Amino acid sequence: MSESYLSTLIERQAGKYGVRAALKYRDYKQGVWIPVSWNQFAGKVKKVARALVALGVEVQENVGVFSQNMPECLYTDFGAFKSRIVTIPLYATSSESQVHYIVENASIRYLFVGEQYQYDVAYRVQQLCKTLKRIIIFSPDVMRAAEDTHSIYYDDFLQLGEANELQAEVDRRTGAAVSTDLANILYTSGTTGESKGVMLHHSCYEAAFQAHNKVLLTLTDQDVVMNFLPFTHVFERAWSYYCLTKGCLLCINLYPQDIQMTIKEIRPTAMCSVPRFWEKVYAGVHEKINEASGLKKSLMLDALKTGREHNIDYLMNGKTPPPMLHLKYKFYEKTIYSVLKKTIGIERGNFFPTAGAAVSKQIEEFVHSVGVNMVVGYGLTETTATVSLGWMDDFRTGSVGRLIPGLELKFGEDGEILLRGETVTKGYYKKEALTSKVISEDGWFHTGDAGYMKDGFLYLTDRIKDLFKTSNGKYIAPQAIETKLVVDRYIDQVSIIADQRKFVSALIVPEYKQVEKYAQDHHIAYADRADLLKKPEIIALFQMRIDTLQQEFAHYEQIKKFTLLPEPFSLEKGELTNTLKIKRPVLMKNYANEINKMYEE
């Protein structure tokens, strides 16, 4: 494809599907889901393309989209592509300094914002920024500042696109659009240092679509897809664009915290998510099992055991399950598994892509055991998401699947994964030195992830730069330990401390509800949460659970001391990235006292 595929995608699909629903979004005032047809979608895209031209946005100029997931994000993206304009998404939770940095770095003149928080932040940034000319507001409920005479609402912006004489310029631009045009710049929040803008050209997306067409064979225009992760995240963005190429119905979840309600309202057939979603499901199911007794409890436990034998021990290893095991599995499929899926809202499930962090083997085995097609993959912003994935009948627990077609892989020093192919970024925006550091002259991108191949499946071992070296010279992979611990129902978040220390310690955020319930069941009196977490019985409970979970690790890798924290790690305190990964340098600073205390003689 030499012309730009995304610039005409929505128009082509409207020609094919017409009045059929392309999108759905939840109207919170009425509590109903509103459909948007392909024709309406294409009409909005056309108006956006014209309105951007009316504002004087030039070919390949950057515009920003600072919003949670809304249909307007997609109208703006595809309208921009139609007029050869680059969109830069910003996380809805971004701080003022993050927004300021991106707006200045990318010379953004026009910034689209979602709701009140984003508008307030953008308006404050505008006072400090030389470049930001105008804010365009998606939600009509946003209250503008009294002195703000420049910002306009999205409906007024679309009015600018009513003029027919603008169409000739839009057509000229669409006709000239090529796959070497820049589509997006995605600023990665990063667990260290300032964010960097990953440039993704139209050719990156086109190569990704072609590769996925060879692998995701069951995704069709009959699929109902829930958009749960932020569109700003490359995983959700590339996946959503791909779903639109297949004619799927996209159901846009506005607030991430509402997913347990909205998933039951939509009952999607597919949804991409991070392991955290499945960890919560796992914890919920095991809580139910622990509360049950007698026959009910033994049936639930046997159902998990049967599913594991049938789907993991036999099917995953290419073996046919014995007839009796198969009959038993079918019985549980009609009873326990179907009830479980219905409770979550995924009983119509086709498949569920999962990536963004390490998936613990325990979680993966559990999800497959109950007959949910979890597709575990690995990808980066720099590779337009997917590098590898394990397909439904071709996966290995613990691996991140097989490499997608069209991508080359080799291993560098320390087992570092190096990649080359059309989906790989051409580099970081305005950061030539960094680009040449991570992409070699012959096109190999250094991922910073270590791994190995076995029987055609890729396995990750850890982030190379995340490897800790103890003062005894031993290397520790913190993520391996954290992934193991976070499946425990008493543990919500964990961060391993080991770098330049004489032993491994941990900061642990407990699952407070479970700990409080334990205290109640064991008649442990306490004044408040901080007091509860200091009780010897609670410390002993955690010690016992940690000792059990870390048995497989070498002695020097095991946690010797830990601190239970009364407050969770948070975005507000800068302890998490926008994709909820832990920022270790910030934790080291924020919890310096607690950490030092663990190493006192």
mmCIF file of N, CA and C in Angstrom, residues 1 94 110 153 197 202 226 231 319 396 460 467 486 563:
data_model
loop_
_atom_site.group_PDB
_atom_site.id
_atom_site.type_symbol
_atom_site.label_atom_id
_atom_site.label_comp_id
_atom_site.label_asym_id
_atom_site.label_seq_id
_atom_site.Cartn_x
_atom_site.Cartn_y
_atom_site.Cartn_z
ATOM 1 N N MET A 1 0.852 -1.195 0.000
ATOM 2 C CA MET A 1 0.000 0.000 0.000
ATOM 3 C C MET A 1 0.890 1.249 0.000
ATOM 4 N N SER A 94 -2.867 12.697 33.011
ATOM 5 C CA SER A 94 -1.567 13.384 32.973
ATOM 6 C C SER A 94 -1.561 14.640 33.842
ATOM 7 N N TYR A 110 -3.148 23.173 18.715
ATOM 8 C CA TYR A 110 -4.551 22.853 19.006
ATOM 9 C C TYR A 110 -4.612 21.606 19.876
ATOM 10 N N TYR A 153 -16.191 24.572 22.147
ATOM 11 C CA TYR A 153 -16.718 23.228 22.345
ATOM 12 C C TYR A 153 -16.668 22.465 21.015
ATOM 13 N N GLY A 197 8.772 10.768 22.784
ATOM 14 C CA GLY A 197 7.727 10.598 21.770
ATOM 15 C C GLY A 197 8.091 9.559 20.727
ATOM 16 N N HIS A 202 2.068 5.723 9.259
ATOM 17 C CA HIS A 202 0.938 4.928 8.752
ATOM 18 C C HIS A 202 1.419 3.542 8.323
ATOM 19 N N MET A 226 -15.012 -4.384 23.619
ATOM 20 C CA MET A 226 -15.030 -3.358 24.667
ATOM 21 C C MET A 226 -13.686 -2.639 24.687
ATOM 22 N N PHE A 231 -7.178 4.787 24.996
ATOM 23 C CA PHE A 231 -6.768 4.880 23.584
ATOM 24 C C PHE A 231 -5.340 5.419 23.467
ATOM 25 N N LYS A 319 -2.204 -33.024 23.010
ATOM 26 C CA LYS A 319 -2.685 -34.391 23.278
ATOM 27 C C LYS A 319 -4.210 -34.402 23.412
ATOM 28 N N ARG A 396 1.822 -21.600 25.066
ATOM 29 C CA ARG A 396 2.493 -22.271 26.179
ATOM 30 C C ARG A 396 2.407 -21.337 27.373
ATOM 31 N N LEU A 460 10.010 -14.242 28.156
ATOM 32 C CA LEU A 460 10.695 -13.058 28.685
ATOM 33 C C LEU A 460 11.299 -13.413 30.033
ATOM 34 N N LEU A 467 17.189 -5.150 36.089
ATOM 35 C CA LEU A 467 17.900 -6.145 36.884
ATOM 36 C C LEU A 467 18.618 -5.437 38.031
ATOM 37 N N VAL A 486 1.987 -11.177 43.574
ATOM 38 C CA VAL A 486 0.777 -10.392 43.394
ATOM 39 C C VAL A 486 -0.480 -11.250 43.181
ATOM 40 N N THR A 563 7.829 -4.460 54.405
ATOM 41 C CA THR A 563 7.061 -3.433 55.129
ATOM 42 C C THR A 563 5.671 -3.381 54.522
#
